[in-house]
Amino acid sequence: MTPPGQVRHLLSLDDLEPAQFHALLDSAEQFLKTGRPLVGPLQGRIVASIFFEPSTRTRVSFEIAARRLGADLVNLDVMCSSRKKGEADRDTLSTLAAMGASIFILRTGVAGLPAELAGHLAPDCGLISAGEAEFAHPTQGLLDMLTIRQHKPDTDKLRVAIVGDIAHSRVARSAVRGLRLMGISDIRLIGPESFLPDDGEMPGTFQGNDLASGIDGADVVMALRIQRERMKLAEMPESADYFQRFGLTEKKLAALAPDAIVMHPGPINRGIELDDEVADGPRSVIREQVRNGVAVRMAVLTTVANSLAESDRAGRA
Amino acid sequence: MTPPGQVRHLLSLDDLEPAQFHALLDSAEQFLKTGRPLVGPLQGRIVASIFFEPSTRTRVSFEIAARRLGADLVNLDVMCSSRKKGEADRDTLSTLAAMGASIFILRTGVAGLPAELAGHLAPDCGLISAGEAEFAHPTQGLLDMLTIRQHKPDTDKLRVAIVGDIAHSRVARSAVRGLRLMGISDIRLIGPESFLPDDGEMPGTFQGNDLASGIDGADVVMALRIQRERMKLAEMPESADYFQRFGLTEKKLAALAPDAIVMHPGPINRGIELDDEVADGPRSVIREQVRNGVAVRMAVLTTVANSLAESDRAGRA
Amino acid sequence: MTPPGQVRHLLSLDDLEPAQFHALLDSAEQFLKTGRPLVGPLQGRIVASIFFEPSTRTRVSFEIAARRLGADLVNLDVMCSSRKKGEADRDTLSTLAAMGASIFILRTGVAGLPAELAGHLAPDCGLISAGEAEFAHPTQGLLDMLTIRQHKPDTDKLRVAIVGDIAHSRVARSAVRGLRLMGISDIRLIGPESFLPDDGEMPGTFQGNDLASGIDGADVVMALRIQRERMKLAEMPESADYFQRFGLTEKKLAALAPDAIVMHPGPINRGIELDDEVADGPRSVIREQVRNGVAVRMAVLTTVANSLAESDRAGRA
């Protein structure tokens, strides 16, 4: 078993032991308190950011985190450049490694690609998933859990509702894993039938199509983004109809527990997943999620860098 | 009234008091003399550059200015990434602010967007326009005025001709405002009828269609760029015809005052707005304008950063 | 004659005296040993990277080299931004120079453009070609020669085979020049008839269509990339047919000298120019080429920067 703090690749929250998971959240809390460290723990390291899918917020969040730690960041806009030449992904990573890059941040729509690429990396390189198809978004999961822990430190009795397109959502999958790592058992997945996960995929969760009963008494409501780019046409709901049934409004949220919080991974489709009053209202912790995202990514990058340094030492010993 | 040096948002030269305007030009002069400051006044600050319209020179000029001041720069290529997801502009800015960005550089084709977005920013954030539709380009105005002041310190008796597409030009609008701030009253706007501003928009200026009489005795001639991307088809002049009537040549410029200077905001359409002999000739100060652009942007960024720090202190007191 | 180490523009290996060529390789070796210098010799310099053709590896390699030397790097994605406005290339460079950039890294498909642009630069600016049409890729040539020198220090008796599309390859042209600078005379160019250079272009080389005899006893085999983007349709070989005749496999490579090395400029088309067994096998030095690329570019950037500083001093004296 890897000791806490030793994480060479972060592909999914499934890879983390509870001790490692909590060590990462603690480390992120530290960064929130202290800001940018005086001596960058990634000074001299080259971090390569490779996004096969478009992204603004996750890419920039990792970029700011890497820079605050003193890393040199290389940005590969893969949709534009190397694909035009048909360069194979494995060769792209090994080329960047030969140039000196040692940490790779990867977003891809291809399930299994992060694990495949991580498997081919040399021992002095690590890979961090920034989103893998519908399946994993571990740093999003960590920042969501950090946000919940900050507001609800007594996590074991929490009731959490996830609302929206669970079936297509890597955010939901990483959240469910994170909630379990925090010892939360009352998890409700709410959405139209075609948006609920396949039978048996998420055992022990409550699943249903009725928002009112689903969020009744909940301490945390996570609204998911409608991912039109991942849906087949037949599955796609009418926006107005979706908002009517599942969009969050102050009126519908009256059934929540007092001091309940409302989360959304962003970017928000205002008037579809939630209205302005909820997005900008007192229960919304959406901006805190973004702020926590930078801290969580600083924690993950530092942990990966430390694990690489550790394995360098072990290799030389 | 804001004290000189206190500028949180710079959306248009109309926002500046004369004292603030001159303080910015003086600060830019300082940067031209001293180059990069020893300790970056923007050290640790995150500057986010958001361009909804394509640009090379303005984007790079701001980028160099921000880096020379020690800032971390985040570049948002908005045409590529976030728009694909339909992320609303307000949410983009508040997301970047939550990640730690405190100064936003924005270029947009949408009139009013900079003011709207600035109005929604938290008090510890500032916004600098890098061009707003046809209406404002304040840092261009500042660099143009700095260039004029360097060559013609005795500004009040100057005769200035602006030649070209005034109607569609944010450069012209910011220049006219800047000329007035410098106490210049002899302003001539010269162009084809469809390129002149609407009646009453720029009172007190001379407007006409004849280049020869318009530039007669002028100390400064600013040629504007033909902005094909902002014109309707019917308004678009034939290049050869335009050059014949309004293109600047050494022969036509014989009517200028001795030591007159020729300006252009770039990028130049050689053979349309002016010919090579003029562009690269002794009267041309086009490269000085570019050099001044970096210094002016350093001055604006420093002033905005100081204003934010000031308001932080005021908020804590 | 320029003294060794004085190189203001690097447009082609043809521009280099043997002493300069070897000084650059020695400098690259130094960087491989010492890594990032403690005080960046390019600290405060602005390096502008301008790619008119898509590239991942060369662009990133230069970017890493420039950053390791302490430079501020400005990236111009020219295909996206400035071309939309029709900005002329000369004006782009002089604009960037006016903003403070002093070293330009240029890739272009237009033959002669680097020399033309270098000819118009002010004396305090240098230009480095990152690939010019089919004609020159000097830093690739340097990294290839460094790799050969590392493995085969006794260069004068070496037998080198270049396999593939020599006619369309700037890599091959720079390699042939580099091989001659290293005193290597046994150079074999192997490929289909339409891929061989024009009569008289590369005198003194052996040219042929038969791989087996061409690589017989060779110490070094350089496979070239099939450059589909540079070929006319009629010239384009069927991939399977090409692999059959010219693709490198372990079996075909049995005819090489013992300890022979296999090179490829990347990105590899696996299964066309060579198969996986060769690409990842013991003779392959492909990753070393990539690693050497960063060191060679650090050496070139340092030499150009020193030459500019030198000419600044000479200009002032």
CSV table of C-alpha atoms in Angstrom, one decimal, chain C residues 8-262:
chain,number,residue,atom,x,y,z
C,8,ARG,CA,23.2,36.7,-35.0
C,9,HIS,CA,20.8,34.8,-37.3
C,10,LEU,CA,20.6,31.1,-37.7
C,11,LEU,CA,18.8,30.4,-40.9
C,12,SER,CA,20.6,27.3,-42.2
C,13,LEU,CA,23.6,25.2,-41.3
C,14,ASP,CA,25.1,26.6,-44.5
C,15,ASP,CA,25.7,29.8,-42.6
C,16,LEU,CA,27.9,28.2,-40.1
C,17,GLU,CA,31.7,27.9,-40.2
C,18,PRO,CA,32.9,24.5,-38.9
C,19,ALA,CA,34.2,26.2,-35.7
C,20,GLN,CA,30.9,27.8,-35.0
C,21,PHE,CA,29.1,24.5,-35.7
C,22,HIS,CA,31.3,22.6,-33.2
C,23,ALA,CA,31.1,25.4,-30.6
C,24,LEU,CA,27.3,25.1,-30.7
C,25,LEU,CA,27.4,21.4,-30.2
C,26,ASP,CA,29.9,21.8,-27.3
C,27,SER,CA,27.7,24.4,-25.7
C,28,ALA,CA,24.7,22.0,-26.0
C,29,GLU,CA,26.7,19.3,-24.3
C,30,GLN,CA,27.4,21.7,-21.5
C,31,PHE,CA,23.7,22.4,-21.0
C,32,LEU,CA,23.0,18.6,-21.0
C,33,LYS,CA,25.5,18.3,-18.1
C,34,THR,CA,24.6,21.4,-16.1
C,35,GLY,CA,20.9,21.7,-16.8
C,36,ARG,CA,19.3,25.1,-16.2
C,37,PRO,CA,21.9,27.8,-15.6
C,38,LEU,CA,21.8,29.6,-12.2
C,39,VAL,CA,21.5,33.0,-13.7
C,40,GLY,CA,19.5,33.0,-16.9
C,41,PRO,CA,21.6,34.4,-19.8
C,42,LEU,CA,18.4,35.5,-21.4
C,43,GLN,CA,17.0,37.2,-18.3
C,44,GLY,CA,15.0,40.2,-19.4
C,45,ARG,CA,15.1,39.3,-23.1
C,46,ILE,CA,11.8,38.9,-24.9
C,47,VAL,CA,11.8,35.9,-27.3
C,48,ALA,CA,9.0,35.9,-29.9
C,49,SER,CA,8.0,32.5,-31.3
C,50,ILE,CA,6.2,32.8,-34.6
C,51,PHE,CA,4.9,29.7,-36.3
C,52,PHE,CA,3.2,30.0,-39.6
C,53,GLU,CA,3.0,26.2,-39.8
C,54,PRO,CA,1.6,23.9,-37.1
C,55,SER,CA,4.2,22.3,-34.8
C,56,THR,CA,4.1,20.8,-31.4
C,57,ARG,CA,7.5,19.5,-30.7
C,58,THR,CA,9.7,22.2,-32.1
C,59,ARG,CA,7.6,25.0,-30.7
C,60,VAL,CA,7.5,23.4,-27.2
C,61,SER,CA,11.2,22.5,-27.4
C,62,PHE,CA,12.2,26.2,-28.1
C,63,GLU,CA,9.7,27.3,-25.5
C,64,ILE,CA,11.3,25.1,-22.8
C,65,ALA,CA,14.8,26.2,-23.9
C,66,ALA,CA,13.9,29.9,-23.8
C,67,ARG,CA,12.3,29.6,-20.4
C,68,ARG,CA,15.2,27.6,-18.9
C,69,LEU,CA,17.4,30.5,-19.9
C,70,GLY,CA,15.2,33.0,-18.2
C,71,ALA,CA,13.7,34.6,-21.2
C,72,ASP,CA,10.2,36.0,-21.5
C,73,LEU,CA,8.5,34.1,-24.2
C,74,VAL,CA,5.7,35.6,-26.4
C,75,ASN,CA,3.9,33.1,-28.5
C,76,LEU,CA,2.3,34.2,-31.7
C,77,ASP,CA,-0.2,31.7,-33.0
C,78,VAL,CA,-0.1,33.3,-36.4
C,79,MET,CA,-2.5,31.0,-38.1
C,80,CYS,CA,-5.3,32.2,-35.8
C,81,SER,CA,-4.8,35.8,-35.0
C,82,SER,CA,-2.8,38.3,-37.1
C,83,ARG,CA,-3.4,36.7,-40.5
C,84,LYS,CA,-7.1,37.4,-40.1
C,85,LYS,CA,-6.2,41.1,-40.4
C,86,GLY,CA,-3.7,40.6,-43.2
C,87,GLU,CA,-0.8,42.0,-41.2
C,88,ALA,CA,2.3,41.8,-43.3
C,89,ASP,CA,5.0,39.7,-41.9
C,90,ARG,CA,7.7,42.4,-41.9
C,91,ASP,CA,5.5,44.7,-40.0
C,92,THR,CA,4.7,42.0,-37.5
C,93,LEU,CA,8.4,41.5,-36.7
C,94,SER,CA,9.1,45.2,-36.5
C,95,THR,CA,6.1,45.7,-34.2
C,96,LEU,CA,7.3,43.0,-31.9
C,97,ALA,CA,10.8,44.5,-32.0
C,98,ALA,CA,9.3,47.9,-31.0
C,99,MET,CA,7.6,46.1,-28.1
C,100,GLY,CA,11.0,44.9,-26.9
C,101,ALA,CA,11.4,41.5,-28.5
C,102,SER,CA,15.0,40.8,-29.7
C,103,ILE,CA,15.1,37.2,-30.7
C,104,PHE,CA,12.6,35.8,-33.2
C,105,ILE,CA,11.9,32.1,-33.7
C,106,LEU,CA,10.3,31.5,-37.1
C,107,ARG,CA,8.7,28.6,-38.9
C,108,THR,CA,7.4,29.1,-42.3
C,109,GLY,CA,6.4,27.2,-45.4
C,110,VAL,CA,7.6,30.1,-47.6
C,111,ALA,CA,11.2,29.6,-48.9
C,112,GLY,CA,13.3,32.6,-48.4
C,113,LEU,CA,11.1,34.3,-45.9
C,114,PRO,CA,13.5,33.9,-42.9
C,115,ALA,CA,16.4,35.5,-44.8
C,116,GLU,CA,14.1,38.3,-46.1
C,117,LEU,CA,12.8,39.0,-42.6
C,118,ALA,CA,16.3,38.7,-41.0
C,119,GLY,CA,17.6,41.2,-43.6
C,120,HIS,CA,15.1,43.8,-42.4
C,121,LEU,CA,15.7,43.4,-38.7
C,122,ALA,CA,17.5,46.1,-36.7
C,123,PRO,CA,21.1,45.2,-35.6
C,124,ASP,CA,20.0,44.5,-32.0
C,125,CYS,CA,17.6,41.7,-33.2
C,126,GLY,CA,18.3,38.1,-34.2
C,127,LEU,CA,16.3,35.4,-36.0
C,128,ILE,CA,16.4,31.7,-35.7
C,129,SER,CA,14.8,29.4,-38.2
C,130,ALA,CA,12.5,26.7,-36.8
C,131,GLY,CA,12.0,25.2,-40.2
C,132,GLU,CA,11.8,26.8,-43.7
C,133,ALA,CA,9.7,25.1,-46.4
C,134,GLU,CA,11.7,22.1,-47.7
C,135,PHE,CA,15.0,23.8,-47.3
C,136,ALA,CA,16.4,24.3,-43.9
C,137,HIS,CA,15.8,23.2,-40.3
C,138,PRO,CA,19.1,24.1,-38.7
C,139,THR,CA,18.4,23.3,-35.0
C,140,GLN,CA,17.1,19.9,-36.1
C,141,GLY,CA,20.4,19.4,-38.0
C,142,LEU,CA,22.4,20.4,-34.9
C,143,LEU,CA,20.5,18.0,-32.6
C,144,ASP,CA,20.9,15.2,-35.1
C,145,MET,CA,24.6,15.8,-35.3
C,146,LEU,CA,24.9,16.1,-31.5
C,147,THR,CA,23.2,12.7,-31.2
C,148,ILE,CA,25.5,11.1,-33.8
C,149,ARG,CA,28.6,12.6,-32.1
C,150,GLN,CA,27.5,11.3,-28.7
C,151,HIS,CA,27.2,7.8,-30.0
C,152,LYS,CA,30.0,7.8,-32.6
C,153,PRO,CA,32.7,10.2,-31.5
C,154,ASP,CA,35.0,9.0,-34.3
C,155,THR,CA,32.9,10.6,-37.0
C,156,ASP,CA,35.2,10.6,-40.1
C,157,LYS,CA,34.7,6.9,-41.0
C,158,LEU,CA,31.0,6.8,-40.4
C,159,ARG,CA,28.5,5.4,-42.9
C,160,VAL,CA,25.2,7.2,-42.7
C,161,ALA,CA,22.0,6.3,-44.6
C,162,ILE,CA,19.0,8.7,-44.8
C,163,VAL,CA,15.9,6.8,-45.8
C,164,GLY,CA,12.7,8.3,-47.0
C,165,ASP,CA,11.4,11.5,-48.6
C,166,ILE,CA,14.6,13.3,-49.1
C,167,ALA,CA,13.2,15.6,-51.9
C,168,HIS,CA,10.6,17.3,-49.6
C,169,SER,CA,12.7,17.2,-46.4
C,170,ARG,CA,14.3,20.2,-44.7
C,171,VAL,CA,15.5,17.7,-42.1
C,172,ALA,CA,17.5,15.8,-44.8
C,173,ARG,CA,19.0,19.0,-46.2
C,174,SER,CA,20.1,20.2,-42.8
C,175,ALA,CA,21.4,16.7,-42.0
C,176,VAL,CA,23.5,16.4,-45.1
C,177,ARG,CA,25.1,19.8,-44.4
C,178,GLY,CA,25.7,18.8,-40.8
C,179,LEU,CA,27.2,15.5,-41.8
C,180,ARG,CA,29.7,17.3,-44.1
C,181,LEU,CA,30.6,19.7,-41.3
C,182,MET,CA,31.4,16.7,-39.2
C,183,GLY,CA,33.6,15.4,-42.0
C,184,ILE,CA,31.4,12.4,-42.9
C,185,SER,CA,31.7,11.5,-46.6
C,186,ASP,CA,29.8,8.2,-46.8
C,187,ILE,CA,26.3,9.5,-47.1
C,188,ARG,CA,23.6,7.3,-48.7
C,189,LEU,CA,20.2,8.7,-49.7
C,190,ILE,CA,17.6,5.9,-50.1
C,191,GLY,CA,14.0,6.3,-51.2
C,192,PRO,CA,11.5,5.8,-54.0
C,193,GLU,CA,12.6,7.6,-57.2
C,194,SER,CA,10.3,10.6,-56.7
C,195,PHE,CA,11.7,11.1,-53.2
C,196,LEU,CA,15.3,11.5,-54.3
C,197,PRO,CA,16.8,14.9,-54.7
C,198,ASP,CA,17.2,16.5,-58.1
C,199,ASP,CA,20.4,15.7,-60.0
C,200,GLY,CA,23.3,17.7,-58.8
C,201,GLU,CA,21.6,19.0,-55.6
C,202,MET,CA,23.6,16.8,-53.3
C,203,PRO,CA,26.8,15.9,-55.1
C,204,GLY,CA,29.0,13.3,-53.6
C,205,THR,CA,26.1,11.4,-52.0
C,206,PHE,CA,25.2,7.8,-53.0
C,207,GLN,CA,21.5,7.7,-54.1
C,208,GLY,CA,19.4,4.6,-54.6
C,209,ASN,CA,16.1,2.9,-54.4
C,210,ASP,CA,17.1,-0.3,-52.6
C,211,LEU,CA,17.0,-0.3,-48.9
C,212,ALA,CA,18.9,-3.5,-48.3
C,213,SER,CA,22.0,-2.4,-50.1
C,214,GLY,CA,21.7,1.2,-49.0
C,215,ILE,CA,21.8,0.5,-45.3
C,216,ASP,CA,24.3,-2.4,-45.6
C,217,GLY,CA,27.0,-1.8,-43.0
C,218,ALA,CA,25.6,1.6,-42.0
C,219,ASP,CA,26.5,3.0,-38.6
C,220,VAL,CA,23.6,5.4,-38.6
C,221,VAL,CA,20.2,5.2,-40.2
C,222,MET,CA,18.0,8.2,-40.3
C,223,ALA,CA,14.4,7.5,-41.2
C,224,LEU,CA,12.5,10.6,-42.4
C,225,ARG,CA,8.9,11.4,-41.8
C,226,ILE,CA,6.5,11.0,-44.7
C,227,GLN,CA,5.4,14.6,-45.1
C,228,ARG,CA,2.0,14.2,-46.7
C,229,GLU,CA,1.4,17.9,-46.3
C,230,ARG,CA,4.3,18.7,-48.7
C,231,MET,CA,3.5,16.1,-51.4
C,232,LYS,CA,1.5,16.3,-54.5
C,233,LEU,CA,-1.1,13.6,-54.7
C,234,ALA,CA,0.7,11.7,-57.5
C,235,GLU,CA,3.8,11.4,-55.4
C,236,MET,CA,2.1,10.0,-52.4
C,237,PRO,CA,2.9,6.3,-51.8
C,238,GLU,CA,0.5,3.8,-50.4
C,239,SER,CA,1.4,3.4,-46.7
C,240,ALA,CA,1.5,-0.4,-46.8
C,241,ASP,CA,3.6,-0.4,-50.0
C,242,TYR,CA,6.0,2.2,-48.6
C,243,PHE,CA,6.4,0.2,-45.3
C,244,GLN,CA,7.1,-2.9,-47.4
C,245,ARG,CA,9.9,-1.3,-49.4
C,246,PHE,CA,11.4,1.3,-47.0
C,247,GLY,CA,9.9,0.8,-43.5
C,248,LEU,CA,12.5,-0.2,-41.0
C,249,THR,CA,12.1,-3.5,-39.2
C,250,GLU,CA,14.4,-5.5,-37.0
C,251,LYS,CA,14.8,-8.0,-39.7
C,252,LYS,CA,15.9,-5.5,-42.4
C,253,LEU,CA,18.2,-3.8,-39.9
C,254,ALA,CA,20.2,-7.0,-39.4
C,255,ALA,CA,22.5,-5.7,-42.2
C,256,LEU,CA,23.6,-2.7,-40.1
C,257,ALA,CA,27.0,-2.3,-38.4
C,258,PRO,CA,27.1,-3.6,-34.8
C,259,ASP,CA,26.1,-0.8,-32.4
C,260,ALA,CA,24.4,1.1,-35.3
C,261,ILE,CA,21.8,3.7,-34.2
C,262,VAL,CA,18.4,4.5,-35.7
